PDB file of C-alpha atoms in Angstrom:
ATOM      1  CA  MET A   1      14.372   0.292 -17.338  1.00 43.00           C
ATOM      2  CA  SER A   2      12.754   1.336 -20.541  1.00 43.00           C
ATOM      3  CA  GLN A   3      11.935   5.022 -20.904  1.00 50.00           C
ATOM      4  CA  GLU A   4       9.425   4.579 -23.749  1.00 68.00           C
ATOM      5  CA  SER A   5       6.987   1.965 -22.340  1.00 75.00           C
ATOM      6  CA  PRO A   6       4.313   0.659 -24.743  1.00 81.00           C
ATOM      7  CA  PRO A   7       0.627   1.262 -23.631  1.00 81.00           C
ATOM      8  CA  LEU A   8      -1.179  -1.779 -22.035  1.00 77.00           C
ATOM      9  CA  THR A   9      -3.158  -2.317 -25.249  1.00 79.00           C
ATOM     10  CA  GLU A  10       0.038  -3.415 -26.993  1.00 82.00           C
ATOM     11  CA  LEU A  11       0.900  -5.813 -24.235  1.00 82.00           C
ATOM     12  CA  THR A  12      -0.365  -9.357 -23.438  1.00 79.00           C
ATOM     13  CA  SER A  13      -1.255 -10.156 -19.887  1.00 79.00           C
ATOM     14  CA  ILE A  14       0.621 -13.295 -18.642  1.00 78.00           C
ATOM     15  CA  SER A  15      -0.478 -13.514 -15.044  1.00 70.00           C
ATOM     16  CA  ALA A  16      -3.451 -15.727 -15.120  1.00 55.00           C
ATOM     17  CA  GLY A  17      -4.500 -19.089 -13.690  1.00 52.00           C
ATOM     18  CA  PHE A  18      -2.035 -20.818 -11.451  1.00 54.00           C
ATOM     19  CA  ASN A  19       0.987 -18.512 -12.363  1.00 61.00           C
ATOM     20  CA  THR A  20       3.242 -17.449  -9.443  1.00 65.00           C
ATOM     21  CA  PHE A  21       5.544 -14.537 -10.276  1.00 70.00           C
ATOM     22  CA  THR A  22       8.347 -14.374  -7.577  1.00 71.00           C
ATOM     23  CA  LEU A  23      10.493 -11.256  -7.589  1.00 71.00           C
ATOM     24  CA  LYS A  24      13.701 -12.122  -5.668  1.00 71.00           C
ATOM     25  CA  LYS A  25      16.060  -9.687  -4.244  1.00 66.00           C
ATOM     26  CA  TRP A  26      19.737 -10.642  -4.307  1.00 62.00           C
ATOM     27  CA  PHE A  27      20.837 -11.993  -0.914  1.00 63.00           C
ATOM     28  CA  PRO A  28      23.826 -14.375  -0.351  1.00 69.00           C
ATOM     29  CA  ILE A  29      21.652 -17.016   1.421  1.00 67.00           C
ATOM     30  CA  ALA A  30      23.339 -20.063   0.211  1.00 68.00           C
ATOM     31  CA  THR A  31      26.825 -18.789   0.990  1.00 73.00           C
ATOM     32  CA  LEU A  32      25.719 -17.630   4.414  1.00 72.00           C
ATOM     33  CA  CYS A  33      24.035 -21.004   5.264  1.00 71.00           C
ATOM     34  CA  PHE A  34      27.114 -22.850   3.968  1.00 75.00           C
ATOM     35  CA  TRP A  35      29.552 -20.985   6.221  1.00 77.00           C
ATOM     36  CA  LEU A  36      27.300 -21.090   9.311  1.00 74.00           C
ATOM     37  CA  THR A  37      26.895 -24.907   8.852  1.00 73.00           C
ATOM     38  CA  LEU A  38      30.686 -25.345   8.219  1.00 74.00           C
ATOM     39  CA  ALA A  39      31.474 -23.340  11.416  1.00 74.00           C
ATOM     40  CA  PHE A  40      28.961 -25.375  13.397  1.00 70.00           C
ATOM     41  CA  LEU A  41      30.261 -28.681  12.051  1.00 68.00           C
ATOM     42  CA  SER A  42      33.959 -27.805  12.463  1.00 70.00           C
ATOM     43  CA  SER A  43      33.265 -27.130  16.223  1.00 68.00           C
ATOM     44  CA  LYS A  44      32.045 -30.702  16.702  1.00 62.00           C
ATOM     45  CA  THR A  45      34.266 -33.734  16.719  1.00 64.00           C
ATOM     46  CA  VAL A  46      32.634 -37.100  16.457  1.00 58.00           C
ATOM     47  CA  SER A  47      34.158 -40.065  18.301  1.00 60.00           C
ATOM     48  CA  ASP A  48      32.925 -43.649  17.890  1.00 62.00           C
ATOM     49  CA  GLY A  49      29.486 -44.202  19.281  1.00 62.00           C
ATOM     50  CA  ASP A  50      28.903 -40.623  20.272  1.00 71.00           C
ATOM     51  CA  TYR A  51      25.436 -40.307  19.156  1.00 73.00           C
ATOM     52  CA  GLU A  52      24.716 -37.047  21.050  1.00 75.00           C
ATOM     53  CA  LYS A  53      27.213 -35.251  18.858  1.00 74.00           C
ATOM     54  CA  ILE A  54      25.913 -36.971  15.639  1.00 74.00           C
ATOM     55  CA  ARG A  55      22.356 -35.843  16.668  1.00 77.00           C
ATOM     56  CA  SER A  56      23.544 -32.215  17.154  1.00 78.00           C
ATOM     57  CA  ILE A  57      25.294 -32.232  13.775  1.00 76.00           C
ATOM     58  CA  VAL A  58      22.269 -33.483  11.910  1.00 79.00           C
ATOM     59  CA  LEU A  59      20.077 -30.997  13.878  1.00 82.00           C
ATOM     60  CA  GLY A  60      22.544 -28.266  12.797  1.00 78.00           C
ATOM     61  CA  ILE A  61      22.199 -29.254   9.146  1.00 79.00           C
ATOM     62  CA  PHE A  62      18.392 -29.176   9.313  1.00 82.00           C
ATOM     63  CA  MET A  63      18.364 -25.820  11.090  1.00 82.00           C
ATOM     64  CA  ALA A  64      20.665 -24.463   8.387  1.00 78.00           C
ATOM     65  CA  LEU A  65      18.315 -25.774   5.649  1.00 80.00           C
ATOM     66  CA  GLY A  66      15.313 -24.217   7.522  1.00 82.00           C
ATOM     67  CA  PHE A  67      17.082 -20.918   7.825  1.00 80.00           C
ATOM     68  CA  PHE A  68      17.921 -21.096   4.069  1.00 77.00           C
ATOM     69  CA  PHE A  69      14.346 -21.521   2.969  1.00 77.00           C
ATOM     70  CA  LEU A  70      12.945 -19.095   5.439  1.00 79.00           C
ATOM     71  CA  ALA A  71      15.397 -16.369   4.299  1.00 75.00           C
ATOM     72  CA  ARG A  72      14.607 -17.045   0.604  1.00 72.00           C
ATOM     73  CA  TYR A  73      10.874 -16.597   1.366  1.00 73.00           C
ATOM     74  CA  LEU A  74      11.410 -13.384   3.359  1.00 74.00           C
ATOM     75  CA  VAL A  75      13.450 -11.816   0.404  1.00 70.00           C
ATOM     76  CA  SER A  76      10.802 -12.753  -2.165  1.00 73.00           C
ATOM     77  CA  GLY A  77       7.734 -10.882  -3.315  1.00 74.00           C
ATOM     78  CA  PHE A  78       4.897 -11.524  -5.748  1.00 75.00           C
ATOM     79  CA  ALA A  79       3.991  -9.385  -8.656  1.00 78.00           C
ATOM     80  CA  ASP A  80       0.376  -8.375  -8.979  1.00 78.00           C
ATOM     81  CA  GLU A  81       0.243  -8.339 -12.709  1.00 81.00           C
ATOM     82  CA  VAL A  82       2.784  -9.173 -15.552  1.00 83.00           C
ATOM     83  CA  TRP A  83       2.509  -8.156 -19.147  1.00 85.00           C
ATOM     84  CA  MET A  84       4.700  -8.933 -22.234  1.00 84.00           C
ATOM     85  CA  ASN A  85       5.168  -8.247 -25.966  1.00 86.00           C
ATOM     86  CA  GLU A  86       7.914  -9.108 -28.446  1.00 85.00           C
ATOM     87  CA  THR A  87      10.304  -6.411 -27.031  1.00 85.00           C
ATOM     88  CA  CYS A  88       9.593  -5.892 -23.283  1.00 86.00           C
ATOM     89  CA  ILE A  89       8.185  -7.267 -20.167  1.00 85.00           C
ATOM     90  CA  ARG A  90       6.264  -5.100 -17.492  1.00 86.00           C
ATOM     91  CA  PHE A  91       5.668  -5.913 -13.913  1.00 83.00           C
ATOM     92  CA  GLN A  92       3.178  -4.280 -11.553  1.00 82.00           C
ATOM     93  CA  LYS A  93       3.591  -4.692  -7.828  1.00 79.00           C
ATOM     94  CA  ASP A  94       1.680  -2.582  -5.154  1.00 79.00           C
ATOM     95  CA  GLY A  95       0.432  -0.221  -7.865  1.00 80.00           C
ATOM     96  CA  GLN A  96       3.998   0.508  -9.190  1.00 82.00           C
ATOM     97  CA  GLN A  97       4.777  -0.530 -12.743  1.00 83.00           C
ATOM     98  CA  GLU A  98       8.206  -1.271 -14.118  1.00 84.00           C
ATOM     99  CA  THR A  99       9.072  -2.089 -17.735  1.00 85.00           C
ATOM    100  CA  THR A 100      12.309  -3.609 -18.929  1.00 84.00           C
ATOM    101  CA  PRO A 101      13.473  -4.725 -22.438  1.00 86.00           C
ATOM    102  CA  LEU A 102      13.809  -8.448 -22.983  1.00 84.00           C
ATOM    103  CA  THR A 103      17.355  -7.750 -23.913  1.00 85.00           C
ATOM    104  CA  ASN A 104      18.077  -6.872 -20.366  1.00 84.00           C
ATOM    105  CA  ILE A 105      17.861 -10.534 -19.544  1.00 82.00           C
ATOM    106  CA  GLU A 106      21.206 -12.096 -18.937  1.00 82.00           C
ATOM    107  CA  GLU A 107      20.242 -15.655 -17.889  1.00 80.00           C
ATOM    108  CA  LEU A 108      17.192 -17.698 -18.849  1.00 80.00           C
ATOM    109  CA  LYS A 109      16.371 -21.122 -17.662  1.00 79.00           C
ATOM    110  CA  SER A 110      13.125 -22.928 -18.299  1.00 77.00           C
ATOM    111  CA  TYR A 111      12.050 -26.344 -16.981  1.00 72.00           C
ATOM    112  CA  HIS A 112       9.115 -28.650 -17.441  1.00 69.00           C
ATOM    113  CA  PHE A 113       9.007 -31.497 -15.048  1.00 65.00           C
ATOM    114  CA  GLN A 114       6.491 -34.119 -13.647  1.00 62.00           C
ATOM    115  CA  LEU A 115       6.454 -34.485  -9.821  1.00 59.00           C
ATOM    116  CA  GLY A 116       5.659 -37.836  -8.462  1.00 57.00           C
ATOM    117  CA  PHE A 117       3.379 -38.970  -5.669  1.00 56.00           C
ATOM    118  CA  PRO A 118       1.824 -37.052  -3.805  1.00 58.00           C
ATOM    119  CA  PHE A 119       2.229 -34.188  -6.353  1.00 56.00           C
ATOM    120  CA  ASN A 120       0.922 -35.967  -9.488  1.00 57.00           C
ATOM    121  CA  PHE A 121       0.625 -32.857 -11.662  1.00 58.00           C
ATOM    122  CA  PRO A 122       3.026 -31.080 -14.089  1.00 59.00           C
ATOM    123  CA  GLN A 123       5.220 -28.209 -13.113  1.00 66.00           C
ATOM    124  CA  TYR A 124       6.626 -25.414 -15.302  1.00 70.00           C
ATOM    125  CA  LEU A 125       9.303 -23.052 -14.201  1.00 73.00           C
ATOM    126  CA  VAL A 126      10.828 -20.042 -15.919  1.00 78.00           C
ATOM    127  CA  ARG A 127      13.647 -18.235 -14.269  1.00 78.00           C
ATOM    128  CA  MET A 128      15.172 -14.983 -15.401  1.00 80.00           C
ATOM    129  CA  ARG A 129      18.057 -12.874 -14.196  1.00 78.00           C
ATOM    130  CA  PHE A 130      18.438  -9.350 -15.300  1.00 78.00           C
ATOM    131  CA  THR A 131      21.705  -7.370 -16.142  1.00 76.00           C
ATOM    132  CA  GLU A 132      20.243  -4.264 -14.754  1.00 74.00           C
ATOM    133  CA  PRO A 133      18.322  -4.988 -11.570  1.00 68.00           C
ATOM    134  CA  LEU A 134      14.748  -4.074 -11.498  1.00 68.00           C
ATOM    135  CA  GLU A 135      13.677  -1.942  -8.503  1.00 67.00           C
ATOM    136  CA  MET A 136      11.665  -4.905  -7.443  1.00 61.00           C
ATOM    137  CA  GLY A 137      14.444  -7.424  -7.616  1.00 62.00           C
ATOM    138  CA  LYS A 138      17.255  -8.903  -9.897  1.00 65.00           C
ATOM    139  CA  GLN A 139      15.781 -12.360 -10.310  1.00 71.00           C
ATOM    140  CA  VAL A 140      12.350 -13.174 -11.387  1.00 76.00           C
ATOM    141  CA  ARG A 141      10.740 -16.732 -11.387  1.00 74.00           C
ATOM    142  CA  PHE A 142       7.501 -17.727 -13.095  1.00 71.00           C
ATOM    143  CA  PHE A 143       6.155 -20.957 -11.543  1.00 66.00           C
ATOM    144  CA  ILE A 144       2.990 -22.724 -12.853  1.00 59.00           C
ATOM    145  CA  ARG A 145       1.435 -25.554 -11.046  1.00 54.00           C
ATOM    146  CA  SER A 146      -1.747 -27.310 -12.108  1.00 48.00           C
ATOM    147  CA  PRO A 147      -3.550 -29.471  -9.746  1.00 44.00           C
ATOM    148  CA  ALA A 148      -6.154 -30.526 -12.430  1.00 46.00           C
ATOM    149  CA  PRO A 149      -4.892 -32.875 -15.125  1.00 48.00           C
ATOM    150  CA  GLY A 150      -4.805 -30.991 -18.416  1.00 50.00           C
ATOM    151  CA  GLY A 151      -5.278 -27.622 -16.837  1.00 49.00           C
ATOM    152  CA  LEU A 152      -1.736 -26.647 -17.321  1.00 46.00           C
ATOM    153  CA  TYR A 153      -1.421 -26.171 -21.122  1.00 51.00           C
ATOM    154  CA  HIS A 154      -2.814 -22.818 -21.637  1.00 58.00           C
ATOM    155  CA  GLU A 155      -0.571 -21.105 -19.046  1.00 63.00           C
ATOM    156  CA  LYS A 156       2.361 -23.272 -20.230  1.00 69.00           C
ATOM    157  CA  GLU A 157       1.813 -22.033 -23.731  1.00 75.00           C
ATOM    158  CA  ILE A 158       1.956 -18.395 -22.440  1.00 74.00           C
ATOM    159  CA  LEU A 159       5.306 -18.908 -20.744  1.00 74.00           C
ATOM    160  CA  GLU A 160       6.640 -20.815 -23.796  1.00 79.00           C
ATOM    161  CA  THR A 161       5.676 -17.694 -25.852  1.00 80.00           C
ATOM    162  CA  LEU A 162       7.539 -15.541 -23.389  1.00 81.00           C
ATOM    163  CA  VAL A 163      10.661 -17.783 -23.540  1.00 82.00           C
ATOM    164  CA  ALA A 164      10.494 -17.603 -27.358  1.00 85.00           C
ATOM    165  CA  HIS A 165      10.188 -13.772 -27.350  1.00 84.00           C
ATOM    166  CA  ILE A 166      13.246 -13.708 -24.964  1.00 84.00           C
ATOM    167  CA  TRP A 167      15.313 -15.909 -27.277  1.00 84.00           C
ATOM    168  CA  THR A 168      14.362 -13.778 -30.246  1.00 85.00           C
ATOM    169  CA  ALA A 169      15.294 -10.571 -28.484  1.00 82.00           C
ATOM    170  CA  GLN A 170      18.624 -12.094 -27.353  1.00 79.00           C
ATOM    171  CA  ALA A 171      19.386 -13.214 -30.996  1.00 81.00           C
ATOM    172  CA  ASN A 172      18.523  -9.772 -32.498  1.00 78.00           C
ATOM    173  CA  PRO A 173      19.485  -7.097 -29.886  1.00 69.00           C
ATOM    174  CA  SER A 174      19.784  -4.396 -32.568  1.00 63.00           C
ATOM    175  CA  THR A 175      16.124  -4.525 -33.549  1.00 55.00           C
ATOM    176  CA  GLN A 176      15.138  -4.064 -29.970  1.00 52.00           C
ATOM    177  CA  ASP A 177      17.184  -0.784 -29.660  1.00 52.00           C
ATOM    178  CA  SER A 178      15.541   0.691 -32.770  1.00 50.00           C
ATOM    179  CA  ASN A 179      11.972   0.524 -31.296  1.00 52.00           C
TER     180      ASN A 179
END
């Protein structure tokens, strides 16, 4: 967390349009679901033609997936407002603001993909993991969806600017510390 936060006049708001900012807390959901499913499946032995046990195994897998997505939703939150500049990113959630330098990001992934029918609109996803966890969570996802054709490009450019700022900050960490 940065002690010297720049004023809002020096920051650019990036939470506009169809942006969804998900603040995820760390929780070993995938590992937990894997071991629960493995324990359930190892307790079942399937003999030839025993469709009742096959049905219970398939049901167990679907229940584990349902638990996985429910748990992921429950440990997530949404930021009210997000700002950025060349050196830092600031989140506001429930009236509380937190600023962190872009050099605090240890992992960055960005994707642009087109979903097929019935979701015939482009998607853009930026996922960041921080070396020092924020109070609001360790992992942040920026997700843009655009139901209107052509409506994505302004928001996509904003997130591409954020990604470019992060790459620059990662390439030149010494200039970040002098600010």
